[in-house]
Short mmCIF file of C-alpha atoms in Angstrom, two decimals:
data_model
loop_
_atom_site.label_atom_id
_atom_site.label_comp_id
_atom_site.label_asym_id
_atom_site.label_seq_id
_atom_site.Cartn_x
_atom_site.Cartn_y
_atom_site.Cartn_z
CA LYS A 808 10.76 34.05 -0.06
CA GLN A 809 7.23 32.68 0.09
CA GLU A 810 5.43 33.12 3.40
CA VAL A 811 1.99 31.77 4.21
CA THR A 812 -0.19 33.01 7.04
CA GLN A 813 -3.61 31.94 8.23
CA ILE A 814 -6.20 33.78 10.24
CA PRO A 815 -7.83 33.27 12.59
CA ALA A 816 -5.50 31.00 14.53
CA ALA A 817 -8.45 29.47 16.32
CA LEU A 818 -12.20 29.52 15.87
CA SER A 819 -15.01 28.14 17.99
CA VAL A 820 -18.52 28.10 16.54
CA PRO A 821 -21.87 26.44 17.22
CA GLU A 822 -23.01 23.67 14.95
CA GLY A 823 -24.77 24.82 11.79
CA GLU A 824 -22.83 28.02 11.23
CA ASN A 825 -21.21 28.86 7.91
CA LEU A 826 -17.62 29.91 8.35
CA VAL A 827 -14.65 31.26 6.44
CA LEU A 828 -11.00 30.45 6.99
CA ASN A 829 -8.39 32.73 5.48
CA CYS A 830 -4.99 32.06 3.95
CA SER A 831 -2.54 34.68 2.66
CA PHE A 832 0.66 34.21 0.69
CA THR A 833 3.33 36.73 -0.24
CA ASP A 834 4.47 35.49 -3.66
CA SER A 835 1.63 35.28 -6.18
CA ALA A 836 3.62 33.16 -8.66
CA ILE A 837 2.05 29.90 -7.52
CA TYR A 838 0.96 26.82 -9.45
CA ASN A 839 -1.86 26.02 -7.07
CA LEU A 840 -2.96 26.13 -3.46
CA GLN A 841 -3.96 23.14 -1.39
CA TRP A 842 -6.11 22.94 1.71
CA PHE A 843 -5.57 20.18 4.25
CA ARG A 844 -7.28 18.95 7.35
CA GLN A 845 -5.29 17.67 10.33
CA ASP A 846 -6.89 15.91 13.28
CA PRO A 847 -4.93 16.00 16.56
CA GLY A 848 -1.84 13.84 16.38
CA LYS A 849 -2.72 12.64 12.91
CA GLY A 850 -1.60 13.12 9.33
CA LEU A 851 -2.66 15.59 6.68
CA THR A 852 -5.75 14.87 4.64
CA SER A 853 -6.06 16.74 1.38
CA LEU A 854 -9.37 18.58 1.10
CA LEU A 855 -9.11 20.69 -2.02
CA LEU A 856 -6.55 21.63 -4.62
CA ILE A 857 -7.23 24.83 -6.48
CA GLN A 858 -5.14 25.53 -9.56
CA SER A 859 -3.76 29.00 -10.26
CA SER A 860 -6.06 29.29 -13.29
CA GLN A 861 -9.14 28.58 -11.17
CA ARG A 862 -11.03 30.95 -8.94
CA GLU A 863 -13.07 28.36 -7.04
CA GLN A 864 -13.12 24.68 -6.23
CA THR A 865 -15.90 22.84 -4.44
CA SER A 866 -16.14 19.54 -2.61
CA GLY A 867 -19.35 18.84 -0.72
CA ARG A 868 -19.80 21.50 1.96
CA LEU A 869 -16.37 22.95 1.26
CA ASN A 870 -15.61 25.72 -1.17
CA ALA A 871 -12.16 27.17 -1.74
CA SER A 872 -11.52 30.39 -3.59
CA LEU A 873 -8.26 31.79 -4.88
CA ASP A 874 -7.29 35.36 -5.71
CA LYS A 875 -3.70 35.21 -6.89
CA SER A 876 -3.33 38.94 -7.47
CA SER A 877 -4.15 39.73 -3.86
CA GLY A 878 -2.36 36.67 -2.49
CA ARG A 879 -5.40 35.22 -0.76
CA SER A 880 -7.43 32.09 -0.52
CA THR A 881 -10.49 31.35 1.56
CA LEU A 882 -11.99 28.07 2.64
CA TYR A 883 -15.72 28.28 3.16
CA ILE A 884 -17.39 25.57 5.25
CA ALA A 885 -21.15 25.45 5.00
CA ALA A 886 -23.41 24.20 7.78
CA SER A 887 -20.58 23.25 10.09
CA GLN A 888 -20.76 20.02 12.11
CA PRO A 889 -18.89 18.80 15.22
CA GLY A 890 -17.05 16.36 12.95
CA ASP A 891 -15.48 19.33 11.18
CA SER A 892 -13.46 20.08 14.31
CA ALA A 893 -9.80 19.91 13.31
CA THR A 894 -6.91 22.12 12.24
CA TYR A 895 -7.11 23.40 8.68
CA LEU A 896 -3.89 24.13 6.84
CA CYS A 897 -3.26 25.82 3.55
CA ALA A 898 -0.09 25.25 1.55
CA VAL A 899 1.44 26.57 -1.65
CA PRO A 900 4.11 24.87 -3.72
CA PHE A 901 7.43 26.68 -3.94
CA ASP A 902 9.31 23.63 -5.17
CA LYS A 903 8.28 22.12 -1.85
CA LEU A 904 5.05 22.96 -0.03
CA ILE A 905 5.08 26.02 2.21
CA PHE A 906 2.50 25.69 4.96
CA GLY A 907 0.58 28.20 6.97
CA THR A 908 0.31 27.88 10.73
CA GLY A 909 -3.25 26.62 10.49
CA THR A 910 -6.65 27.49 11.90
CA ARG A 911 -7.81 25.32 14.77
CA LEU A 912 -11.57 24.91 14.42
CA GLN A 913 -13.92 23.68 17.09
CA VAL A 914 -17.59 23.16 16.27
CA PHE A 915 -19.71 22.53 19.33
CA PRO A 916 -23.17 20.93 19.37
CA GLU B 127 -7.77 7.36 -3.61
CA PRO B 128 -3.97 7.02 -3.78
CA GLU B 129 -2.35 6.26 -0.45
CA VAL B 130 1.04 6.93 1.07
CA THR B 131 1.94 4.58 3.92
CA GLN B 132 4.36 5.25 6.77
CA THR B 133 5.80 2.97 9.40
CA PRO B 134 6.06 2.90 12.31
CA SER B 135 3.23 5.12 13.48
CA HIS B 136 5.06 5.87 16.71
CA GLN B 137 8.67 5.37 17.75
CA VAL B 138 10.31 6.11 21.06
CA THR B 139 14.10 6.20 21.10
CA GLN B 140 16.87 7.21 23.43
CA MET B 141 18.95 10.26 22.66
CA GLY B 142 21.96 9.36 20.54
CA GLN B 143 20.33 6.33 18.95
CA GLU B 144 19.75 5.91 15.24
CA VAL B 145 16.21 5.73 13.89
CA ILE B 146 14.88 4.77 10.50
CA LEU B 147 11.50 5.92 9.35
CA ARG B 148 9.87 4.26 6.38
CA CYS B 149 7.51 5.34 3.65
CA VAL B 150 5.79 3.55 0.81
CA PRO B 151 4.96 6.20 -1.80
CA ILE B 152 2.37 6.12 -4.53
CA SER B 153 3.87 4.40 -7.52
CA ASN B 154 4.56 6.62 -10.55
CA HIS B 155 4.30 9.76 -8.44
CA LEU B 156 7.78 11.08 -9.10
CA TYR B 157 8.10 13.92 -6.60
CA PHE B 158 8.83 12.80 -3.06
CA TYR B 159 9.27 14.76 0.16
CA TRP B 160 9.92 14.44 3.85
CA TYR B 161 8.44 17.02 6.22
CA ARG B 162 8.33 17.32 9.95
CA GLN B 163 6.04 19.02 12.43
CA ILE B 164 7.20 19.80 15.92
CA LEU B 165 4.25 19.79 18.32
CA GLY B 166 2.30 23.02 18.01
CA GLN B 167 4.41 24.35 15.14
CA LYS B 168 4.24 24.60 11.37
CA VAL B 169 4.83 21.73 8.99
CA GLU B 170 8.44 22.20 7.82
CA PHE B 171 10.16 20.92 4.71
CA LEU B 172 13.15 18.62 5.19
CA VAL B 173 14.16 17.17 1.83
CA SER B 174 12.84 16.49 -1.65
CA PHE B 175 13.69 13.67 -3.98
CA TYR B 176 13.19 13.52 -7.71
CA ASN B 177 14.50 11.23 -10.39
CA ASN B 178 16.34 9.09 -7.85
CA GLU B 179 18.30 11.88 -6.28
CA ILE B 180 17.91 14.62 -3.70
CA SER B 181 16.68 17.78 -5.37
CA GLU B 182 16.59 20.12 -2.37
CA LYS B 183 17.47 20.07 1.33
CA SER B 184 16.45 22.46 4.05
CA GLU B 185 18.74 23.85 6.73
CA ILE B 186 17.22 21.31 9.12
CA PHE B 187 18.45 18.43 6.98
CA ASP B 188 22.02 18.36 8.26
CA ASP B 189 24.59 15.57 8.28
CA GLN B 190 22.60 13.66 10.88
CA PHE B 191 19.85 13.06 8.33
CA SER B 192 19.90 10.90 5.24
CA VAL B 193 17.28 9.67 2.82
CA GLU B 194 17.57 6.46 0.88
CA ARG B 195 15.64 4.30 -1.47
CA PRO B 196 16.89 0.87 -0.44
CA ASP B 197 14.74 -1.21 -2.79
CA GLY B 198 14.18 1.32 -5.55
CA SER B 199 10.60 2.03 -4.62
CA ASN B 200 10.23 2.68 -0.89
CA PHE B 201 11.96 5.46 1.01
CA THR B 202 13.66 5.71 4.37
CA LEU B 203 14.61 8.70 6.47
CA LYS B 204 17.48 7.98 8.82
CA ILE B 205 18.50 10.10 11.75
CA ARG B 206 21.94 8.95 12.82
CA SER B 207 22.20 10.25 16.37
CA THR B 208 18.89 11.55 17.62
CA LYS B 209 18.58 14.64 19.76
CA LEU B 210 15.72 15.68 22.01
CA GLU B 211 14.79 18.40 19.53
CA ASP B 212 14.24 15.77 16.82
CA SER B 213 11.02 14.82 18.58
CA ALA B 214 8.28 15.57 16.05
CA MET B 215 5.82 14.10 13.60
CA TYR B 216 7.57 13.12 10.40
CA PHE B 217 5.54 13.01 7.21
CA CYS B 218 6.37 11.75 3.78
CA ALA B 219 4.47 13.04 0.79
CA ASN B 220 4.47 12.69 -2.93
CA HIS B 221 2.76 13.89 -6.03
CA ALA B 222 2.75 13.09 -9.69
CA GLY B 223 3.71 16.44 -11.14
CA ILE B 224 4.78 19.92 -10.17
CA SER B 225 1.24 21.31 -10.06
CA THR B 226 -0.67 18.25 -8.90
CA GLU B 227 -2.20 17.30 -5.59
CA ALA B 228 0.20 16.24 -2.84
CA PHE B 229 -0.66 13.15 -0.80
CA PHE B 230 0.67 12.71 2.70
CA GLY B 231 1.23 9.66 4.83
CA GLN B 232 -0.27 9.44 8.31
CA GLY B 233 3.06 10.29 9.85
CA THR B 234 5.51 8.78 12.31
CA ARG B 235 5.53 10.31 15.76
CA LEU B 236 9.12 10.26 16.94
CA THR B 237 9.77 10.77 20.62
CA VAL B 238 13.38 11.13 21.74
CA VAL B 239 13.92 10.63 25.47
#
């Protein structure tokens, strides 16, 4: 049974810091891993999809890495801004998507 | 960018009433899902739909739930007799292939009183 965990559960940083969010999964037989952003009370916005054959995927200030053998992915956010404040979720497909519990990020000015 | 649309954005209903949540998926994206998220908890899978039939159901998706495709393109999620514990955000999602990006709607916040 696939299980996905994320640490830390919450993170509060000053504007401008580079930060790393972590995602772990128990079954390494995945097609891909997807990172989402969720603002309070809102839907899920896809940030990055990283395929199992890839090690990294970049979009603007975001960089996601994937290490299938160790069951880990990281989301790196460069030069964080207050607008980055949200909950970040990772998910892996196991027929359906299995989600982690998320990291709630607050970036203060 | 492809968009999945859900209506209504918020619905308040009395316990025991039926509710119907609606979703307009991305056309030609064949894999379709309903998920829910109880406040403060994980996003949970409810049901998947492929090739015009249900492909998988979770334990949550009991006889009170049903999914239909009334016009052959859009989807509905019906909860026959709502309970307080059905209060949650309900999301629909779909993607084109088994290893492609999943796109989510903005969700319907269901409040059962």
